[in-house]
PDB file of C-alpha atoms in Angstrom:
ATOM      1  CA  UNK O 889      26.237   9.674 -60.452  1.00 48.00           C
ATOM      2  CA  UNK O 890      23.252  11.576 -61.529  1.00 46.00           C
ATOM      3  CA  UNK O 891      23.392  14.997 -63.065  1.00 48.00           C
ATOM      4  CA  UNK O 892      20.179  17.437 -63.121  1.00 47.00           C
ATOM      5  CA  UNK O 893      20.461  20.586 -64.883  1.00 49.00           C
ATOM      6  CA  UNK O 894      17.911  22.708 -63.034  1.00 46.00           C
ATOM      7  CA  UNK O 895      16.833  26.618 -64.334  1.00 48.00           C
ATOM      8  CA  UNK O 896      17.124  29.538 -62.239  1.00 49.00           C
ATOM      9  CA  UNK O 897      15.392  32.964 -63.764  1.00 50.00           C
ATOM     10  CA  UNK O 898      17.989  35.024 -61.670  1.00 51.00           C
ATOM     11  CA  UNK O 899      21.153  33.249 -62.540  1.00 47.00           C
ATOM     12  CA  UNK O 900      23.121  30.766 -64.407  1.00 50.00           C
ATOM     13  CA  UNK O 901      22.065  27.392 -64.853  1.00 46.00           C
ATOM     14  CA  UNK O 902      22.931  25.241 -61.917  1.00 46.00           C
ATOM     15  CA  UNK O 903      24.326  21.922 -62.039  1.00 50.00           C
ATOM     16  CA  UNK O 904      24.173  19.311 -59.288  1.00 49.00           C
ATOM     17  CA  UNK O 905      24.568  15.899 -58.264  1.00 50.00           C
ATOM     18  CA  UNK O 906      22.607  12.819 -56.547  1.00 48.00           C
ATOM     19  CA  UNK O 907      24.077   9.918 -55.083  1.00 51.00           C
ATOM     20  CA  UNK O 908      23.730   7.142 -57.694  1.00 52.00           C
ATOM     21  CA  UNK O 909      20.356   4.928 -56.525  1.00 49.00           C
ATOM     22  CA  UNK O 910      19.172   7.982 -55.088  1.00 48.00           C
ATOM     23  CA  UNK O 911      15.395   7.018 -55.589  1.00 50.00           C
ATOM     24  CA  UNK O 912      13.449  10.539 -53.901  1.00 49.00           C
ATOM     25  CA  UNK O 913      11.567  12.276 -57.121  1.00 50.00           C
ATOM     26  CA  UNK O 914      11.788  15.413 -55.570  1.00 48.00           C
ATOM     27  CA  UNK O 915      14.681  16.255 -53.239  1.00 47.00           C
ATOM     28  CA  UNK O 916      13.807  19.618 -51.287  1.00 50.00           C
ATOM     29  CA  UNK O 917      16.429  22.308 -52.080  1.00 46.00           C
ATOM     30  CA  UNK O 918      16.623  25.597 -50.012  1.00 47.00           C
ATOM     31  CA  UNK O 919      15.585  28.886 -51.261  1.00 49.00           C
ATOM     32  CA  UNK O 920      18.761  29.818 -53.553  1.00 48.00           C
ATOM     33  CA  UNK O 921      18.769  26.523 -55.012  1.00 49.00           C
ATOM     34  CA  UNK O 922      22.455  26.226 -54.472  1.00 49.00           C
ATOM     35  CA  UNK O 923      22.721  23.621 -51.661  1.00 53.00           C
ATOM     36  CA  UNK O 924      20.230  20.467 -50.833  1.00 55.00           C
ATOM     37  CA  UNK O 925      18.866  19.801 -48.154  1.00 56.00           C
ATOM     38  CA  UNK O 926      19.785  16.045 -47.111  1.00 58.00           C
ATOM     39  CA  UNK O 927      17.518  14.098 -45.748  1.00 59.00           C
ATOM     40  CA  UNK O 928      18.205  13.081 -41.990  1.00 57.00           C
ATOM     41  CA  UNK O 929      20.503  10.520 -40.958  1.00 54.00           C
ATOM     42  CA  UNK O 930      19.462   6.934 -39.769  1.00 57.00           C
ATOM     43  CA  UNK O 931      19.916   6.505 -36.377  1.00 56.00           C
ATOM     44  CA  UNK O 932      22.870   5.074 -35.256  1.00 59.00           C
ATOM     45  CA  UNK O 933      23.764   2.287 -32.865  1.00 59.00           C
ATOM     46  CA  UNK O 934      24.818   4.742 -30.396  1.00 55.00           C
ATOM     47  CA  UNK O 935      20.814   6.070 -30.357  1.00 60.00           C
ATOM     48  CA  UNK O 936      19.857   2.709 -30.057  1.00 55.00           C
ATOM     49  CA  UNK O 937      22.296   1.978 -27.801  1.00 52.00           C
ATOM     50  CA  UNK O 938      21.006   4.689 -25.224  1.00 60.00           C
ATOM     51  CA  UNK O 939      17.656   4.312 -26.062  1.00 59.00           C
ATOM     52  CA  UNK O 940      17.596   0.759 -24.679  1.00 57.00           C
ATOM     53  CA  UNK O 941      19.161   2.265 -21.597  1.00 53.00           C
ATOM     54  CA  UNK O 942      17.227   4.534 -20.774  1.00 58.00           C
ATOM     55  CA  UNK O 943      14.455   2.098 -20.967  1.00 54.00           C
ATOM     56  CA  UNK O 944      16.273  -0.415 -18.697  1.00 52.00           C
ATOM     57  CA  UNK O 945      16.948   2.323 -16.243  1.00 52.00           C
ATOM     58  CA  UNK O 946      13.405   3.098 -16.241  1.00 58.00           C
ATOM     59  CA  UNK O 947      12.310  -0.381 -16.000  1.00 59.00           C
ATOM     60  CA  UNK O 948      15.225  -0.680 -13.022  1.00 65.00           C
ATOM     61  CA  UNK O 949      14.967   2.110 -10.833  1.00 77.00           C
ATOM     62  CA  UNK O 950      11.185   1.710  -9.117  1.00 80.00           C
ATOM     63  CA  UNK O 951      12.143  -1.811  -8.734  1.00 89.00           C
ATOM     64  CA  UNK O 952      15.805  -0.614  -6.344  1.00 91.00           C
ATOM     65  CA  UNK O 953      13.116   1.814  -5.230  1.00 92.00           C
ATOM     66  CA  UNK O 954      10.449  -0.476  -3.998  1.00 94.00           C
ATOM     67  CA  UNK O 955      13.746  -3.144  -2.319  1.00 95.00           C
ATOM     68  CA  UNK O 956      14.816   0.075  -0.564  1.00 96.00           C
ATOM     69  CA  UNK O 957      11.264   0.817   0.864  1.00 96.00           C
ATOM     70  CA  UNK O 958      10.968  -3.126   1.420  1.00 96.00           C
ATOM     71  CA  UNK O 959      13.841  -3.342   3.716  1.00 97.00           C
ATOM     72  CA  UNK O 960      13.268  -0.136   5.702  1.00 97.00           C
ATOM     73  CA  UNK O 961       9.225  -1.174   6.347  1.00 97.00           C
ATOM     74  CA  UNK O 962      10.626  -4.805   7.304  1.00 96.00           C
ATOM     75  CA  UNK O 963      12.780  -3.057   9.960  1.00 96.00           C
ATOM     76  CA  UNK O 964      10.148  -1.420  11.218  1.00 96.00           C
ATOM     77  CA  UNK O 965       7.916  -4.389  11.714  1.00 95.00           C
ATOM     78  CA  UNK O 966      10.531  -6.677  13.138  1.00 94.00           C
ATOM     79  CA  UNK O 967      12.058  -4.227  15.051  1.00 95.00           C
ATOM     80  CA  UNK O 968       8.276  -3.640  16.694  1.00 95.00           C
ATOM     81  CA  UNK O 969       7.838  -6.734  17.252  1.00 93.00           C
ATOM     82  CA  UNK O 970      10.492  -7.566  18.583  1.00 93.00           C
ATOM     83  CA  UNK O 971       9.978  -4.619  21.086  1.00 94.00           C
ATOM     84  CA  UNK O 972       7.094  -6.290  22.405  1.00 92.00           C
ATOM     85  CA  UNK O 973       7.987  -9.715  22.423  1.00 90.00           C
ATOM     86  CA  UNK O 974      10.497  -8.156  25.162  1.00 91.00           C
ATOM     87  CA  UNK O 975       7.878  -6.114  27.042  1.00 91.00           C
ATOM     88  CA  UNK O 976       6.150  -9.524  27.225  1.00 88.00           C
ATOM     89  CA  UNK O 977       8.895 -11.546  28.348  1.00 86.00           C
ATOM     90  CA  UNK O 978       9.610  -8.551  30.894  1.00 88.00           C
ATOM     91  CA  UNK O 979       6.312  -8.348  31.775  1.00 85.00           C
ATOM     92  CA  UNK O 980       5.938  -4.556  31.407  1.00 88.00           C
ATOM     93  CA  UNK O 981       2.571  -4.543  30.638  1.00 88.00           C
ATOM     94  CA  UNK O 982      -0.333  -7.045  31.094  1.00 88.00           C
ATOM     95  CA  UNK O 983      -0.550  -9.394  28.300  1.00 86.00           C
ATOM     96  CA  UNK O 984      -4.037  -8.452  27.252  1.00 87.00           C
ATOM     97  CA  UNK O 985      -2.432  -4.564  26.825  1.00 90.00           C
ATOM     98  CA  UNK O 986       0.830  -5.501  25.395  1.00 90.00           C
ATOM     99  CA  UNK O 987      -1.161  -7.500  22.819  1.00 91.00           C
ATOM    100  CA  UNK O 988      -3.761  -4.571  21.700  1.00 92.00           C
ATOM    101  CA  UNK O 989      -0.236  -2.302  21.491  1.00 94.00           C
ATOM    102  CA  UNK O 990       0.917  -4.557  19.125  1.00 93.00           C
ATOM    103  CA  UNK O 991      -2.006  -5.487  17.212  1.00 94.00           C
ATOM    104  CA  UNK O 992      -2.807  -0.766  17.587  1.00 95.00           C
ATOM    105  CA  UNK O 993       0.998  -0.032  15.850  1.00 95.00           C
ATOM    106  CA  UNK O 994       1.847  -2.694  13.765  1.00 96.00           C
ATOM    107  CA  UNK O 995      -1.218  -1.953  11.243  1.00 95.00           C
ATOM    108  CA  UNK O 996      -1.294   1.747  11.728  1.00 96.00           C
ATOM    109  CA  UNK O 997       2.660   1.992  11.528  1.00 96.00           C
ATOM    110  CA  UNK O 998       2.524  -0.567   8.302  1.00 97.00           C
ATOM    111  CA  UNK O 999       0.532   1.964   6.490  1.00 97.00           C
ATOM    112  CA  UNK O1000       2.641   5.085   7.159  1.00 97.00           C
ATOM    113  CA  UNK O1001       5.412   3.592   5.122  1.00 97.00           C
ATOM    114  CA  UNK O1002       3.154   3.330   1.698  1.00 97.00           C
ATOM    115  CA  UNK O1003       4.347   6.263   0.081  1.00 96.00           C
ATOM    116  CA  UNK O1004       7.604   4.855   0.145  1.00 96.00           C
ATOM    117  CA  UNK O1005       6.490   2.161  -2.850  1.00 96.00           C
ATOM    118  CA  UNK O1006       5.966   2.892  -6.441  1.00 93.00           C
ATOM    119  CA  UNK O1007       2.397   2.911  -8.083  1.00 88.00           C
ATOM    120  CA  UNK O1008       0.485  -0.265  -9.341  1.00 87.00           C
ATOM    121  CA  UNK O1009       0.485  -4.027  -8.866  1.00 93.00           C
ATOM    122  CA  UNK O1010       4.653  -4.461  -7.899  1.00 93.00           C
ATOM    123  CA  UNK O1011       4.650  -1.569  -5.215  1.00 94.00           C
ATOM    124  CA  UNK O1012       1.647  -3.142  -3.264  1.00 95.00           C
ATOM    125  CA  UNK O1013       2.815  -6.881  -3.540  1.00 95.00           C
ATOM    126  CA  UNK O1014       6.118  -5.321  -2.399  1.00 95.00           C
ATOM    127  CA  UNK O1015       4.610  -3.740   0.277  1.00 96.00           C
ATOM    128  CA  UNK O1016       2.426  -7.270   0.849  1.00 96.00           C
ATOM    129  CA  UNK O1017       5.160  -9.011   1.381  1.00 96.00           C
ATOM    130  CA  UNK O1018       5.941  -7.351   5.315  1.00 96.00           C
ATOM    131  CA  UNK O1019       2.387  -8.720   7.012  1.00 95.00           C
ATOM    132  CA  UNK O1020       2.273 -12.015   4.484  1.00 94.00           C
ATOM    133  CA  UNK O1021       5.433 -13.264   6.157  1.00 94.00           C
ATOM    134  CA  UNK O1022       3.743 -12.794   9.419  1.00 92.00           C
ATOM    135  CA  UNK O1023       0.935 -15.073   7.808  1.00 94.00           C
ATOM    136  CA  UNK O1024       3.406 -17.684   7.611  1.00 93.00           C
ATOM    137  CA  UNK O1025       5.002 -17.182  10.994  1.00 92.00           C
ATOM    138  CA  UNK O1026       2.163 -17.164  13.011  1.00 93.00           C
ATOM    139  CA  UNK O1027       0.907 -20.241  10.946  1.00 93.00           C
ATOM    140  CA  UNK O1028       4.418 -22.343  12.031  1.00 93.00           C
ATOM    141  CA  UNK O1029       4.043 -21.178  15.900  1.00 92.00           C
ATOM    142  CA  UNK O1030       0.080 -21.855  15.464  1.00 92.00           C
ATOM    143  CA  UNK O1031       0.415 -25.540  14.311  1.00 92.00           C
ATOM    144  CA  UNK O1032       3.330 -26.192  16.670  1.00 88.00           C
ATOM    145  CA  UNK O1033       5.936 -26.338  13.725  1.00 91.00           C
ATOM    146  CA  UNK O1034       7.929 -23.909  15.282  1.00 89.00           C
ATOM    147  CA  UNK O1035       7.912 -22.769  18.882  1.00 90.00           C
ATOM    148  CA  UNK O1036       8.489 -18.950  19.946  1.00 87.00           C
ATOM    149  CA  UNK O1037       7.460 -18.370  23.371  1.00 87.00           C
ATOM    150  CA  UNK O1038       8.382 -14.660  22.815  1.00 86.00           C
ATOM    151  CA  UNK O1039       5.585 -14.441  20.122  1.00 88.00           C
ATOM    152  CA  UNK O1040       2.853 -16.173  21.625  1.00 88.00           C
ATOM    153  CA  UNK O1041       2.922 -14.115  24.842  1.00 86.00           C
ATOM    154  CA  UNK O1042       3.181 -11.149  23.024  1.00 86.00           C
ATOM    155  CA  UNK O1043       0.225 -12.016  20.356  1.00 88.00           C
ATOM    156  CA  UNK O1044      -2.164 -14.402  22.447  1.00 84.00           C
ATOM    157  CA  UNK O1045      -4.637 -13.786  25.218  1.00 82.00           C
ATOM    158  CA  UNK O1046      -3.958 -16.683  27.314  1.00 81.00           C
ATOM    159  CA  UNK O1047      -0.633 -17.822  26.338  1.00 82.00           C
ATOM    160  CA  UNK O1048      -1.648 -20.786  24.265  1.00 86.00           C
ATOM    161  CA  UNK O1049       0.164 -20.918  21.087  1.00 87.00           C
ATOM    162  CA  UNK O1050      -2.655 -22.589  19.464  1.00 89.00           C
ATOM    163  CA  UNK O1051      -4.294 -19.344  19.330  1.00 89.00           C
ATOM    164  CA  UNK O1052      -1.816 -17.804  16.903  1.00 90.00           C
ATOM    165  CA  UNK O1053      -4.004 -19.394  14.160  1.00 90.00           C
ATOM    166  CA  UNK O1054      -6.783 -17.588  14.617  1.00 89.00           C
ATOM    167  CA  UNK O1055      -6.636 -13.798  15.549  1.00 89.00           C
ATOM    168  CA  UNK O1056      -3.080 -12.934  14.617  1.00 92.00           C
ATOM    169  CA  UNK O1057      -3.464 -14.996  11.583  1.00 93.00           C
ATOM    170  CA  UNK O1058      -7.250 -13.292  10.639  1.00 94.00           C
ATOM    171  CA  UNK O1059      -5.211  -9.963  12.016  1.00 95.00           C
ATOM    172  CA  UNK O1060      -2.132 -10.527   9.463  1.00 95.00           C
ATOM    173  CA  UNK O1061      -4.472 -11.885   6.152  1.00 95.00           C
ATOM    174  CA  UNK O1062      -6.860  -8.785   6.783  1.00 95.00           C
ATOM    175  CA  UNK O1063      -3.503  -6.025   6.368  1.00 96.00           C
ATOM    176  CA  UNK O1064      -2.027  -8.389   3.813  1.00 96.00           C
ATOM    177  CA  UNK O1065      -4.892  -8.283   1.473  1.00 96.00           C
ATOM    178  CA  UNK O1066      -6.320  -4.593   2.095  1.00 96.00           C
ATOM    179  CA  UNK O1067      -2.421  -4.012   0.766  1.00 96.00           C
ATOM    180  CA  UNK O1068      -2.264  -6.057  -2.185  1.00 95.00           C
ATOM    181  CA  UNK O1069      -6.019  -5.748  -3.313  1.00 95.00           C
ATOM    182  CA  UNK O1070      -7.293  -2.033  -2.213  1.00 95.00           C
ATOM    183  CA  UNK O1071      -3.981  -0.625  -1.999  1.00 94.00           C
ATOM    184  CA  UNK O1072      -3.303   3.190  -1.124  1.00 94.00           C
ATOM    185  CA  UNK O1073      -5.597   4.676  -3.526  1.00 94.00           C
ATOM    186  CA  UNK O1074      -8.649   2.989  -1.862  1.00 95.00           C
ATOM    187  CA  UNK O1075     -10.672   4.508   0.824  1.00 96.00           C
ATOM    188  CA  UNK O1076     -11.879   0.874   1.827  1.00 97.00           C
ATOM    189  CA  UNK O1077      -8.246  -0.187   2.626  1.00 96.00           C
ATOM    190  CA  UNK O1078      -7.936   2.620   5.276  1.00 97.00           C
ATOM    191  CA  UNK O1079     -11.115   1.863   6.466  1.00 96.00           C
ATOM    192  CA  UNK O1080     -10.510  -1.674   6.691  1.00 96.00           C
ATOM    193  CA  UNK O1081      -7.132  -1.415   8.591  1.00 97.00           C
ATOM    194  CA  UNK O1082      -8.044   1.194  10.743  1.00 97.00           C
ATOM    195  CA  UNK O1083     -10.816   0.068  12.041  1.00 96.00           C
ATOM    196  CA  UNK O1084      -9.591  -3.687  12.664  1.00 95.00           C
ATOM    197  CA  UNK O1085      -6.337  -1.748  14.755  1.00 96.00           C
ATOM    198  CA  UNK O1086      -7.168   1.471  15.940  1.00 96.00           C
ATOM    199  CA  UNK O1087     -10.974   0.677  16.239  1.00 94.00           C
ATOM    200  CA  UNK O1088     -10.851  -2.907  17.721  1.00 93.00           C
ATOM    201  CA  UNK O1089      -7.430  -1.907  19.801  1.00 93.00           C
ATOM    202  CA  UNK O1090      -8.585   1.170  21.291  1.00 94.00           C
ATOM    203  CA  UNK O1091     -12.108  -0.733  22.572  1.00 93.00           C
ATOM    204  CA  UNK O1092     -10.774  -3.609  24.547  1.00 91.00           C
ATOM    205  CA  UNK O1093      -8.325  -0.685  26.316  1.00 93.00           C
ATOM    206  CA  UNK O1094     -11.154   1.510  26.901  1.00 94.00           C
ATOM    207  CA  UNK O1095     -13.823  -1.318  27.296  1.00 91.00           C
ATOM    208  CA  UNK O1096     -11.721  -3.208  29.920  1.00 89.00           C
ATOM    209  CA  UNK O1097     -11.061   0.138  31.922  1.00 89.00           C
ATOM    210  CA  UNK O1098     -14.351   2.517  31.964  1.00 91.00           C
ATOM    211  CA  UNK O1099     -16.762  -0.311  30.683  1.00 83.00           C
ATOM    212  CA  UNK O1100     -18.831  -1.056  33.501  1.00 86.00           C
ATOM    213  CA  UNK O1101     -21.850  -0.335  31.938  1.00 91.00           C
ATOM    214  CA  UNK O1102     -22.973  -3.262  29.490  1.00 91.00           C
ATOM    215  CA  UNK O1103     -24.861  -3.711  26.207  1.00 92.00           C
ATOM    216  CA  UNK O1104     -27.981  -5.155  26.980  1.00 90.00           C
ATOM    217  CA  UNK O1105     -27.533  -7.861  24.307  1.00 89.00           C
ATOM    218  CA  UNK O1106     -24.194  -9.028  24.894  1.00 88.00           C
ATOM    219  CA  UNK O1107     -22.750  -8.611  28.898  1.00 87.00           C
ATOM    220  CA  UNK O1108     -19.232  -8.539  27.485  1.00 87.00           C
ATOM    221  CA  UNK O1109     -19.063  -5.605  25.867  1.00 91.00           C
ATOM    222  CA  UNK O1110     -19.516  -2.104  27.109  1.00 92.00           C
ATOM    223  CA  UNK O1111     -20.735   1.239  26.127  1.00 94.00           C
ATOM    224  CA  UNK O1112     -17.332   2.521  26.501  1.00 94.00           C
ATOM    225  CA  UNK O1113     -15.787   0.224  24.542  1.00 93.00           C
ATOM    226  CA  UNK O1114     -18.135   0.333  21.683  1.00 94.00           C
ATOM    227  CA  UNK O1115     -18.151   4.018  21.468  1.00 96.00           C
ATOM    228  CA  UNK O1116     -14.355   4.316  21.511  1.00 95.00           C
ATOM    229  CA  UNK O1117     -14.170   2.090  18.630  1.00 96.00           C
ATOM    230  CA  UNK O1118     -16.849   3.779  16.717  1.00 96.00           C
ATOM    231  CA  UNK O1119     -14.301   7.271  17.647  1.00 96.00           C
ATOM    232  CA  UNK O1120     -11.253   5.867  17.186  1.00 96.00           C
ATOM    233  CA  UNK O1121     -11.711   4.235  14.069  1.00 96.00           C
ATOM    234  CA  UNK O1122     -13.680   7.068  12.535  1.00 97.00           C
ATOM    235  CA  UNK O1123     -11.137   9.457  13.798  1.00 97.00           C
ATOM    236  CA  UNK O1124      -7.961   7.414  12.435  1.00 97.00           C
ATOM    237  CA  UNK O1125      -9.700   6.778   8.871  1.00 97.00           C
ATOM    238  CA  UNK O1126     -10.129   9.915   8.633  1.00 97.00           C
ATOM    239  CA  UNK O1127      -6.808  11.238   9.288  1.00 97.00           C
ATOM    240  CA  UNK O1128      -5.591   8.851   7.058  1.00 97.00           C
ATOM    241  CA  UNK O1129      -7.107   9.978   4.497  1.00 97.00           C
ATOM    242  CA  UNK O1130      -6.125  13.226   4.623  1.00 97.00           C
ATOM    243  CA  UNK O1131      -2.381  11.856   4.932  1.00 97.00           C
ATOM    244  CA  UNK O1132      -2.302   9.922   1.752  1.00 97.00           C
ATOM    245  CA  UNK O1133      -4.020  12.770   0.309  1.00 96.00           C
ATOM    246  CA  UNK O1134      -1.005  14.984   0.755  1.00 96.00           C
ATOM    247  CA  UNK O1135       0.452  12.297  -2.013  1.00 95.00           C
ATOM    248  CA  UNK O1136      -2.298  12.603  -4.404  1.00 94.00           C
ATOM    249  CA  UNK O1137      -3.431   8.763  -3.656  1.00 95.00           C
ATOM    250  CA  UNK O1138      -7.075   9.939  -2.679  1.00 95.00           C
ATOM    251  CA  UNK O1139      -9.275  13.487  -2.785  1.00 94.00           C
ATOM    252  CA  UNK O1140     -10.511  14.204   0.440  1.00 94.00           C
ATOM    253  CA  UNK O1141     -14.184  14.860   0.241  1.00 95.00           C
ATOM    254  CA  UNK O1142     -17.649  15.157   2.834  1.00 96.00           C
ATOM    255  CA  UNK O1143     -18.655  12.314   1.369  1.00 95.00           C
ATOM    256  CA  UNK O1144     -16.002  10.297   2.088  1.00 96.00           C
ATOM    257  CA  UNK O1145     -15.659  11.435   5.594  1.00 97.00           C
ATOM    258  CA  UNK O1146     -19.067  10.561   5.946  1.00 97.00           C
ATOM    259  CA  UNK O1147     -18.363   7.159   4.469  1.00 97.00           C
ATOM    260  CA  UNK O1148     -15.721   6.579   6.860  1.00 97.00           C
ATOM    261  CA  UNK O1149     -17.955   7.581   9.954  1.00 97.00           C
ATOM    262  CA  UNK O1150     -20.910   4.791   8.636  1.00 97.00           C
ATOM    263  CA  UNK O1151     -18.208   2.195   8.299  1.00 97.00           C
ATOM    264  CA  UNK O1152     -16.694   2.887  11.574  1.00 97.00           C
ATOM    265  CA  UNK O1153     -20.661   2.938  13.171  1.00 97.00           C
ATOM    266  CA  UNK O1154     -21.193  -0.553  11.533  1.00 96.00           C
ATOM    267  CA  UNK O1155     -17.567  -1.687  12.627  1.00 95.00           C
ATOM    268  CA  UNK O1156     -18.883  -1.231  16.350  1.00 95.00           C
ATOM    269  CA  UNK O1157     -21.859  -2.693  16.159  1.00 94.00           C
ATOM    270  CA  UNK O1158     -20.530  -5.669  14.386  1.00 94.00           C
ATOM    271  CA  UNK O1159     -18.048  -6.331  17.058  1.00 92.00           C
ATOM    272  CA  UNK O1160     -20.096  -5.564  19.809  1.00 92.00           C
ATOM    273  CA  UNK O1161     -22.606  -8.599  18.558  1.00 90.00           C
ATOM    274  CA  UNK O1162     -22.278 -11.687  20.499  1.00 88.00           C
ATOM    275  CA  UNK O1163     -21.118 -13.489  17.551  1.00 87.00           C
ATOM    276  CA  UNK O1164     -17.897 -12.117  17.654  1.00 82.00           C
ATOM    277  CA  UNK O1165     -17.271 -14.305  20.625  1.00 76.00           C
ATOM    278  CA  UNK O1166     -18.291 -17.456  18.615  1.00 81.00           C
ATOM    279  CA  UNK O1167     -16.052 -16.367  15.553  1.00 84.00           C
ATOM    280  CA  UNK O1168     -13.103 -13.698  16.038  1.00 86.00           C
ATOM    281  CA  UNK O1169     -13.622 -10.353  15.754  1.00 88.00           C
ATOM    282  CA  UNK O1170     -10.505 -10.023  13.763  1.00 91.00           C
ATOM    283  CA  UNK O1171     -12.194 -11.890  11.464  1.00 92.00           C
ATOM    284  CA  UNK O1172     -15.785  -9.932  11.598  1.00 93.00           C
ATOM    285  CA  UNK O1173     -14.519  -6.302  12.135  1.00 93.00           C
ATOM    286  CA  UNK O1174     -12.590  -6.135   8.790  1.00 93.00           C
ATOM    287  CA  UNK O1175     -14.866  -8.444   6.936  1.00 94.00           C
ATOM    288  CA  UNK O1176     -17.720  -6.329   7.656  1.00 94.00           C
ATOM    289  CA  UNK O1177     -15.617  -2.830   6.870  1.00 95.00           C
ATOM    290  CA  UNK O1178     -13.908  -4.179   3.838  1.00 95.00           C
ATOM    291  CA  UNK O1179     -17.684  -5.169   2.814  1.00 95.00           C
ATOM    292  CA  UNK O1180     -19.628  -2.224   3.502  1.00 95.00           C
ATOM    293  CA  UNK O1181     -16.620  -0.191   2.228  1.00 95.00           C
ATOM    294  CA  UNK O1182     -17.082  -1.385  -1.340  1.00 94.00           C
ATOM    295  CA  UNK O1183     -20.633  -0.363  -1.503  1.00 94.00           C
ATOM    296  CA  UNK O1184     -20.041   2.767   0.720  1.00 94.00           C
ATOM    297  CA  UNK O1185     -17.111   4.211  -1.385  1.00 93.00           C
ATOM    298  CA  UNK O1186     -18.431   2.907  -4.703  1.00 84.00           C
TER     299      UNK O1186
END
């Protein structure tokens, strides 16, 4: 034990003590000089203890979070289609009509559950994951590996399941990778989906019904349907914009409403060329939004 004799002017000498090894030149005493002020205590395992849980629980819950919001967005997409594999089987609607439903709501319905996920790269492969298993289902019936009657009428033109690996396949990559890549903080992934479901649905319904007027350079496309898609995807964007805005993802602006209504423009045009008879214009539509987007919304 150390002793230190230390002088007061107002009163007696004071004597204290140090823990022997005590190696501080200067321990801090309080204003009377009667008691010292120890220095703080090293944590114990306790604070470690709960400082490693904490971090595990913070590590833990986004992840329950994102499962939660995994399994209630895959209800929603089997549960839709499954709704109109039965309207096709049941033959509520024509099969060109029950297929634009589908291929209208399943994008446009995807994309209202986003807010569910957390932020950054494991909320929108999360999210990914409900159209990329469609990419691998439609890819089985497509090839023959698998047969689903139920799917191809309610996802092909003309029945043939052969066609399952082009449109609903281009259909299913385009959401799957506007998700993972562009995400909900990116104007060009509500541009790209809406204007590949909204903007190509809503034209063949319109197009097929009030199109008998025809674009000179291409006799199978309308007016009509051309200038519904231009609306509807324009309109939908839009609107979309101002609904992930009420999350904070994006900051509605002029000039991205104006952005939106020069991608949905070029979106028309682009599937009203005769081109997208030769290709797919599940294929072109996006391609050309997703393209245009980057250099619009720069």
């Amino acid at each position: 034990m150390v002793h230190l004799r230390i002088h007061n002017p107002n009163s007696r000498v004071v004597r204290t003590s140090l823990p022997q090894g005590y190696s501080s030149p200067a321990a801090p005493y309080c204003h009377d000089n009667k008691r010292q002020i120890q220095p703080p205590p090293p944590p114990s395992c306790w604070n470690a203890y709960r400082t490693s849980s904490k971090c595990a629980a913070n590590m833990l819950l986004p992840l329950a979070g994102d499962l939660c919001a995994l399994a209630l967005t895959s209800c929603y997409a089997l549960g839709l289609l499954r709704l109109f594999e039965e309207t096709a089987k049941r033959g509520l609607f024509k099969q060109m009509l029950n297929r634009k439903l589908l291929h209208i709501t399943f994008g446009l319905g995807f994309m209202l559950f986003w807010p569910l996920f957390s932020s950054g790269i494991q909320g929108a492969a999360m999210a990914a994951l409900v159209p990329g298993v469609n990419i691998v289902k439609v890819l089985l019936i497509g090839l023959g590996v698998v047969k689903d009657e139920a799917t191809v009428k309610s996802m092909s033109r003309f029945g043939d399941y052969r066609e399952l690996i082009k449109g609903p396949m281009y259909y299913a990559i385009t959401i799957t990778l506007c998700c993972a890549i562009y995400w909900r903080t990116s104007p060009v992934a509500i541009a790209g989906i809406c204007n590949l479901c909204a903007g190509d649905g809503i034209a063949d319904i319109i197009g097929r019904r009030f199109g008998k007027k025809k674009i000179p350079y291409n006799k199978d496309k309308s007016f009509a349907g051309s200038i519904a898609m231009a609306t509807a995807g324009f309109t939908v964007s839009v609107g979309y914009m101002y609904y992930f805005s009420m999350f904070g993802y994006v900051r509605t602006s002029f000039k991205m409403v104006l952005g939106f209504l020069v991608v949905s423009l070029v979106s028309a045009l682009v599937e009203s060329h005769p081109i997208c008879a030769k290709l797919d214009d599940n294929l072109l539509v996006p391609l050309a939004s997703v393209l245009l987007g980057t250099l619009v919304f720069a």
